[in-house]
C-alpha cells in the first residue's frame, strides 16, 4: 500500500539565508545562516524579530561587584562583550519519527566569546521546524573550548540560556511557576508555585541602581501576548523539555543595565528581550558578605537542554 507523505514547507535557499513558507498559511521563517537566528511571522503578525541565540551573560548585581562576588573575574574575561557567532550552518529535510510529516532542521555550530580573547564556549544548536511552521524545537549542547594557550577563562558563568528579540507589541506575560516576585536559585523561598499574569513593565524590579532583576524561576511554561491578544502579534508559548527554567522579559539590554547609574538613564530597546535560562549563577551576598553557596554556583562545563516554542494565532 502506498503511504502518502505530507509536503514539507516551501524552501527558498540563497547564500546566507533560508526562507521557509508554510503550505497552508502565511506563516514564514527567515533564517540567517551567517549570523544565526531567524525572523518568525504568522498570520497574526511578527512574533520573533531575531533569535533564539545562545547567551551566557546577565547584568551585574551589587553582590557581583562586591568583594565576595565574581564581577571582577567576569570583567577581566570580558563576559559582557561575549557574543554568539556562527562557525558553520547546515540544513536538511527531516521526517518525523512519529508521523509522515516532513519538516526542516537547521543546525548551527556557534562560538560564544568576546572579540579579543581566546577563550570561548562552543555549542551546537539544532532548530527543528514543524510542517506548519507554528512550532520550533531548539536543542542546545555546549562546553568550554579548551586550548592550552587560551587566555584566562571564567570559572563560573552568570547564566546559560537562549535570548530572543520579540516584536514590540508584546506587553503581557503569563507563566506557571514561582511568583509573583522575582526568583533566582538562591532567592526564591518566598515564591509560591502557581499561575501568574502581569504586564512586562510590572515584571521589572526598579532598584535604585539599575542591575539584573525580574527573573522568575522554576517555570514550567510561559506565554506572551499583546494586550487583549489582538495587538499585532500571535501568542508565543515557550517550554523547556524535562525541566523547569528561569525567564526574564525586559526592554533593556544587560549592557544598558550595567551602564546606567539611575533608573531614568535607561532607554527602551526597539524590541522586547526574552531570556529562557537553563541555569543561573547564584546572587549571593557579595556586597556585604559571602559569595553564593557551592551548590548555587554555575561552573563552566558541559550543558545540554531543549526549548520548545509555539505560536498560537
PDB file of N, CA, C and O in Angstrom, residues 215-262:
ATOM      1  N   UNK A 215      13.882  38.178  37.155  1.00  0.00           N
ATOM      2  CA  UNK A 215      13.760  36.802  36.660  1.00  0.00           C
ATOM      3  C   UNK A 215      12.742  36.036  37.491  1.00  0.00           C
ATOM      4  O   UNK A 215      12.612  36.250  38.706  1.00  0.00           O
ATOM      5  N   UNK A 216      12.009  35.169  36.838  1.00  0.00           N
ATOM      6  CA  UNK A 216      11.087  34.259  37.534  1.00  0.00           C
ATOM      7  C   UNK A 216      11.619  32.837  37.385  1.00  0.00           C
ATOM      8  O   UNK A 216      12.036  32.449  36.291  1.00  0.00           O
ATOM      9  N   UNK A 217      11.598  32.074  38.476  1.00  0.00           N
ATOM     10  CA  UNK A 217      12.231  30.761  38.485  1.00  0.00           C
ATOM     11  C   UNK A 217      11.257  29.605  38.577  1.00  0.00           C
ATOM     12  O   UNK A 217      10.069  29.774  38.853  1.00  0.00           O
ATOM     13  N   UNK A 218      11.798  28.402  38.329  1.00  0.00           N
ATOM     14  CA  UNK A 218      11.053  27.141  38.369  1.00  0.00           C
ATOM     15  C   UNK A 218       9.796  27.221  37.507  1.00  0.00           C
ATOM     16  O   UNK A 218       8.712  26.772  37.888  1.00  0.00           O
ATOM     17  N   UNK A 219       9.965  27.793  36.307  1.00  0.00           N
ATOM     18  CA  UNK A 219       8.845  27.992  35.380  1.00  0.00           C
ATOM     19  C   UNK A 219       8.641  26.742  34.524  1.00  0.00           C
ATOM     20  O   UNK A 219       9.602  26.196  33.974  1.00  0.00           O
ATOM     21  N   UNK A 220       7.409  26.297  34.402  1.00  0.00           N
ATOM     22  CA  UNK A 220       7.075  25.152  33.545  1.00  0.00           C
ATOM     23  C   UNK A 220       6.752  25.597  32.128  1.00  0.00           C
ATOM     24  O   UNK A 220       7.113  24.927  31.164  1.00  0.00           O
ATOM     25  N   UNK A 221       6.019  26.719  32.004  1.00  0.00           N
ATOM     26  CA  UNK A 221       5.722  27.280  30.687  1.00  0.00           C
ATOM     27  C   UNK A 221       5.435  28.769  30.824  1.00  0.00           C
ATOM     28  O   UNK A 221       5.085  29.252  31.903  1.00  0.00           O
ATOM     29  N   UNK A 222       5.591  29.482  29.732  1.00  0.00           N
ATOM     30  CA  UNK A 222       5.316  30.910  29.700  1.00  0.00           C
ATOM     31  C   UNK A 222       4.623  31.252  28.390  1.00  0.00           C
ATOM     32  O   UNK A 222       4.902  30.643  27.350  1.00  0.00           O
ATOM     33  N   UNK A 223       3.693  32.215  28.440  1.00  0.00           N
ATOM     34  CA  UNK A 223       3.035  32.726  27.242  1.00  0.00           C
ATOM     35  C   UNK A 223       3.132  34.249  27.229  1.00  0.00           C
ATOM     36  O   UNK A 223       2.932  34.901  28.258  1.00  0.00           O
ATOM     37  N   UNK A 224       3.437  34.790  26.064  1.00  0.00           N
ATOM     38  CA  UNK A 224       3.488  36.235  25.881  1.00  0.00           C
ATOM     39  C   UNK A 224       2.476  36.642  24.829  1.00  0.00           C
ATOM     40  O   UNK A 224       2.292  35.931  23.830  1.00  0.00           O
ATOM     41  N   UNK A 225       1.827  37.777  25.048  1.00  0.00           N
ATOM     42  CA  UNK A 225       0.822  38.246  24.110  1.00  0.00           C
ATOM     43  C   UNK A 225       0.682  39.755  24.193  1.00  0.00           C
ATOM     44  O   UNK A 225       1.125  40.393  25.154  1.00  0.00           O
ATOM     45  N   UNK A 226       0.054  40.349  23.156  1.00  0.00           N
ATOM     46  CA  UNK A 226      -0.294  41.753  23.190  1.00  0.00           C
ATOM     47  C   UNK A 226      -1.534  41.947  24.035  1.00  0.00           C
ATOM     48  O   UNK A 226      -2.261  40.991  24.342  1.00  0.00           O
ATOM     49  N   UNK A 227      -1.787  43.174  24.447  1.00  0.00           N
ATOM     50  CA  UNK A 227      -2.964  43.443  25.258  1.00  0.00           C
ATOM     51  C   UNK A 227      -4.213  42.943  24.558  1.00  0.00           C
ATOM     52  O   UNK A 227      -4.430  43.210  23.373  1.00  0.00           O
ATOM     53  N   UNK A 228      -5.024  42.148  25.285  1.00  0.00           N
ATOM     54  CA  UNK A 228      -6.262  41.561  24.754  1.00  0.00           C
ATOM     55  C   UNK A 228      -6.010  40.566  23.623  1.00  0.00           C
ATOM     56  O   UNK A 228      -6.944  40.139  22.969  1.00  0.00           O
ATOM     57  N   UNK A 229      -4.744  40.222  23.350  1.00  0.00           N
ATOM     58  CA  UNK A 229      -4.436  39.223  22.346  1.00  0.00           C
ATOM     59  C   UNK A 229      -4.633  39.667  20.911  1.00  0.00           C
ATOM     60  O   UNK A 229      -4.584  38.859  20.000  1.00  0.00           O
ATOM     61  N   UNK A 230      -4.846  40.956  20.674  1.00  0.00           N
ATOM     62  CA  UNK A 230      -5.140  41.416  19.315  1.00  0.00           C
ATOM     63  C   UNK A 230      -4.212  42.558  18.894  1.00  0.00           C
ATOM     64  O   UNK A 230      -4.542  43.329  17.996  1.00  0.00           O
ATOM     65  N   UNK A 231      -3.077  42.661  19.518  1.00  0.00           N
ATOM     66  CA  UNK A 231      -2.231  43.831  19.298  1.00  0.00           C
ATOM     67  C   UNK A 231      -1.104  43.567  18.308  1.00  0.00           C
ATOM     68  O   UNK A 231       0.024  44.003  18.492  1.00  0.00           O
ATOM     69  N   UNK A 232      -1.384  42.835  17.240  1.00  0.00           N
ATOM     70  CA  UNK A 232      -0.407  42.698  16.168  1.00  0.00           C
ATOM     71  C   UNK A 232       0.632  41.636  16.344  1.00  0.00           C
ATOM     72  O   UNK A 232       1.667  41.686  15.691  1.00  0.00           O
ATOM     73  N   UNK A 233       0.424  40.658  17.200  1.00  0.00           N
ATOM     74  CA  UNK A 233       1.385  39.569  17.381  1.00  0.00           C
ATOM     75  C   UNK A 233       0.651  38.334  17.886  1.00  0.00           C
ATOM     76  O   UNK A 233      -0.290  38.443  18.671  1.00  0.00           O
ATOM     77  N   UNK A 234       1.060  37.147  17.441  1.00  0.00           N
ATOM     78  CA  UNK A 234       0.429  35.925  17.941  1.00  0.00           C
ATOM     79  C   UNK A 234       0.889  35.628  19.372  1.00  0.00           C
ATOM     80  O   UNK A 234       1.898  36.158  19.832  1.00  0.00           O
ATOM     81  N   UNK A 235       0.142  34.806  20.071  1.00  0.00           N
ATOM     82  CA  UNK A 235       0.591  34.338  21.383  1.00  0.00           C
ATOM     83  C   UNK A 235       1.815  33.446  21.177  1.00  0.00           C
ATOM     84  O   UNK A 235       1.809  32.564  20.325  1.00  0.00           O
ATOM     85  N   UNK A 236       2.865  33.692  21.950  1.00  0.00           N
ATOM     86  CA  UNK A 236       4.085  32.896  21.893  1.00  0.00           C
ATOM     87  C   UNK A 236       4.214  32.101  23.179  1.00  0.00           C
ATOM     88  O   UNK A 236       4.188  32.676  24.277  1.00  0.00           O
ATOM     89  N   UNK A 237       4.331  30.801  23.049  1.00  0.00           N
ATOM     90  CA  UNK A 237       4.476  29.924  24.212  1.00  0.00           C
ATOM     91  C   UNK A 237       5.843  29.276  24.197  1.00  0.00           C
ATOM     92  O   UNK A 237       6.349  28.881  23.138  1.00  0.00           O
ATOM     93  N   UNK A 238       6.469  29.149  25.372  1.00  0.00           N
ATOM     94  CA  UNK A 238       7.793  28.534  25.489  1.00  0.00           C
ATOM     95  C   UNK A 238       7.807  27.557  26.656  1.00  0.00           C
ATOM     96  O   UNK A 238       7.220  27.819  27.710  1.00  0.00           O
ATOM     97  N   UNK A 239       8.482  26.432  26.438  1.00  0.00           N
ATOM     98  CA  UNK A 239       8.708  25.419  27.471  1.00  0.00           C
ATOM     99  C   UNK A 239      10.134  24.898  27.331  1.00  0.00           C
ATOM    100  O   UNK A 239      10.731  24.999  26.265  1.00  0.00           O
ATOM    101  N   UNK A 240      10.646  24.310  28.407  1.00  0.00           N
ATOM    102  CA  UNK A 240      11.934  23.632  28.358  1.00  0.00           C
ATOM    103  C   UNK A 240      11.685  22.163  28.675  1.00  0.00           C
ATOM    104  O   UNK A 240      11.056  21.842  29.693  1.00  0.00           O
ATOM    105  N   UNK A 241      12.137  21.287  27.803  1.00  0.00           N
ATOM    106  CA  UNK A 241      11.832  19.863  27.956  1.00  0.00           C
ATOM    107  C   UNK A 241      12.479  19.279  29.209  1.00  0.00           C
ATOM    108  O   UNK A 241      13.657  19.500  29.481  1.00  0.00           O
ATOM    109  N   UNK A 242      11.670  18.548  29.972  1.00  0.00           N
ATOM    110  CA  UNK A 242      12.130  17.715  31.093  1.00  0.00           C
ATOM    111  C   UNK A 242      12.660  18.498  32.286  1.00  0.00           C
ATOM    112  O   UNK A 242      13.244  17.897  33.190  1.00  0.00           O
ATOM    113  N   UNK A 243      12.477  19.818  32.331  1.00  0.00           N
ATOM    114  CA  UNK A 243      12.975  20.565  33.477  1.00  0.00           C
ATOM    115  C   UNK A 243      12.353  21.959  33.497  1.00  0.00           C
ATOM    116  O   UNK A 243      11.983  22.495  32.449  1.00  0.00           O
ATOM    117  N   UNK A 244      12.234  22.558  34.692  1.00  0.00           N
ATOM    118  CA  UNK A 244      11.800  23.957  34.764  1.00  0.00           C
ATOM    119  C   UNK A 244      12.933  24.884  34.348  1.00  0.00           C
ATOM    120  O   UNK A 244      14.086  24.475  34.231  1.00  0.00           O
ATOM    121  N   UNK A 245      12.608  26.152  34.155  1.00  0.00           N
ATOM    122  CA  UNK A 245      13.610  27.109  33.688  1.00  0.00           C
ATOM    123  C   UNK A 245      13.348  28.469  34.320  1.00  0.00           C
ATOM    124  O   UNK A 245      12.332  28.690  34.995  1.00  0.00           O
ATOM    125  N   UNK A 246      14.273  29.390  34.123  1.00  0.00           N
ATOM    126  CA  UNK A 246      14.095  30.782  34.530  1.00  0.00           C
ATOM    127  C   UNK A 246      13.743  31.619  33.305  1.00  0.00           C
ATOM    128  O   UNK A 246      14.239  31.349  32.214  1.00  0.00           O
ATOM    129  N   UNK A 247      12.911  32.626  33.497  1.00  0.00           N
ATOM    130  CA  UNK A 247      12.577  33.522  32.395  1.00  0.00           C
ATOM    131  C   UNK A 247      12.775  34.970  32.816  1.00  0.00           C
ATOM    132  O   UNK A 247      12.586  35.322  33.981  1.00  0.00           O
ATOM    133  N   UNK A 248      13.174  35.770  31.853  1.00  0.00           N
ATOM    134  CA  UNK A 248      13.280  37.212  32.034  1.00  0.00           C
ATOM    135  C   UNK A 248      12.758  37.870  30.769  1.00  0.00           C
ATOM    136  O   UNK A 248      13.086  37.439  29.666  1.00  0.00           O
ATOM    137  N   UNK A 249      11.941  38.900  30.925  1.00  0.00           N
ATOM    138  CA  UNK A 249      11.438  39.668  29.777  1.00  0.00           C
ATOM    139  C   UNK A 249      11.559  41.142  30.122  1.00  0.00           C
ATOM    140  O   UNK A 249      11.001  41.599  31.127  1.00  0.00           O
ATOM    141  N   UNK A 250      12.316  41.886  29.316  1.00  0.00           N
ATOM    142  CA  UNK A 250      12.511  43.315  29.603  1.00  0.00           C
ATOM    143  C   UNK A 250      12.806  44.073  28.316  1.00  0.00           C
ATOM    144  O   UNK A 250      13.056  43.468  27.270  1.00  0.00           O
ATOM    145  N   UNK A 251      12.832  45.384  28.431  1.00  0.00           N
ATOM    146  CA  UNK A 251      13.081  46.254  27.278  1.00  0.00           C
ATOM    147  C   UNK A 251      14.428  46.957  27.381  1.00  0.00           C
ATOM    148  O   UNK A 251      14.641  47.996  26.758  1.00  0.00           O
ATOM    149  N   UNK A 252      15.353  46.394  28.158  1.00  0.00           N
ATOM    150  CA  UNK A 252      16.700  46.945  28.295  1.00  0.00           C
ATOM    151  C   UNK A 252      17.707  45.802  28.180  1.00  0.00           C
ATOM    152  O   UNK A 252      17.490  44.715  28.714  1.00  0.00           O
ATOM    153  N   UNK A 253      18.822  46.047  27.511  1.00  0.00           N
ATOM    154  CA  UNK A 253      19.864  45.033  27.396  1.00  0.00           C
ATOM    155  C   UNK A 253      20.655  44.949  28.698  1.00  0.00           C
ATOM    156  O   UNK A 253      20.680  45.910  29.486  1.00  0.00           O
ATOM    157  N   UNK A 254      21.342  43.823  28.949  1.00  0.00           N
ATOM    158  CA  UNK A 254      22.208  43.731  30.132  1.00  0.00           C
ATOM    159  C   UNK A 254      23.275  44.821  30.145  1.00  0.00           C
ATOM    160  O   UNK A 254      23.604  45.376  31.201  1.00  0.00           O
ATOM    161  N   UNK A 255      23.824  45.136  28.978  1.00  0.00           N
ATOM    162  CA  UNK A 255      24.872  46.158  28.905  1.00  0.00           C
ATOM    163  C   UNK A 255      24.325  47.530  29.303  1.00  0.00           C
ATOM    164  O   UNK A 255      25.014  48.310  29.964  1.00  0.00           O
ATOM    165  N   UNK A 256      23.074  47.811  28.932  1.00  0.00           N
ATOM    166  CA  UNK A 256      22.490  49.089  29.320  1.00  0.00           C
ATOM    167  C   UNK A 256      22.242  49.146  30.823  1.00  0.00           C
ATOM    168  O   UNK A 256      22.438  50.179  31.462  1.00  0.00           O
ATOM    169  N   UNK A 257      21.808  48.038  31.404  1.00  0.00           N
ATOM    170  CA  UNK A 257      21.637  47.987  32.853  1.00  0.00           C
ATOM    171  C   UNK A 257      22.974  48.187  33.559  1.00  0.00           C
ATOM    172  O   UNK A 257      23.032  48.836  34.611  1.00  0.00           O
ATOM    173  N   UNK A 258      24.053  47.637  32.991  1.00  0.00           N
ATOM    174  CA  UNK A 258      25.381  47.824  33.581  1.00  0.00           C
ATOM    175  C   UNK A 258      25.815  49.293  33.535  1.00  0.00           C
ATOM    176  O   UNK A 258      26.440  49.794  34.475  1.00  0.00           O
ATOM    177  N   UNK A 259      25.513  49.975  32.423  1.00  0.00           N
ATOM    178  CA  UNK A 259      25.984  51.348  32.244  1.00  0.00           C
ATOM    179  C   UNK A 259      25.212  52.364  33.090  1.00  0.00           C
ATOM    180  O   UNK A 259      25.787  53.342  33.572  1.00  0.00           O
ATOM    181  N   UNK A 260      23.918  52.146  33.237  1.00  0.00           N
ATOM    182  CA  UNK A 260      23.079  53.139  33.907  1.00  0.00           C
ATOM    183  C   UNK A 260      23.348  53.177  35.411  1.00  0.00           C
ATOM    184  O   UNK A 260      23.517  52.142  36.053  1.00  0.00           O
ATOM    185  N   UNK A 261      23.381  54.383  35.947  1.00  0.00           N
ATOM    186  CA  UNK A 261      23.573  54.577  37.377  1.00  0.00           C
ATOM    187  C   UNK A 261      22.258  54.929  38.081  1.00  0.00           C
ATOM    188  O   UNK A 261      22.155  54.832  39.297  1.00  0.00           O
ATOM    189  N   UNK A 262      21.260  55.341  37.289  1.00  0.00           N
ATOM    190  CA  UNK A 262      19.959  55.699  37.838  1.00  0.00           C
ATOM    191  C   UNK A 262      18.877  55.193  36.884  1.00  0.00           C
ATOM    192  O   UNK A 262      19.099  55.107  35.671  1.00  0.00           O
TER     193      UNK A 262
END
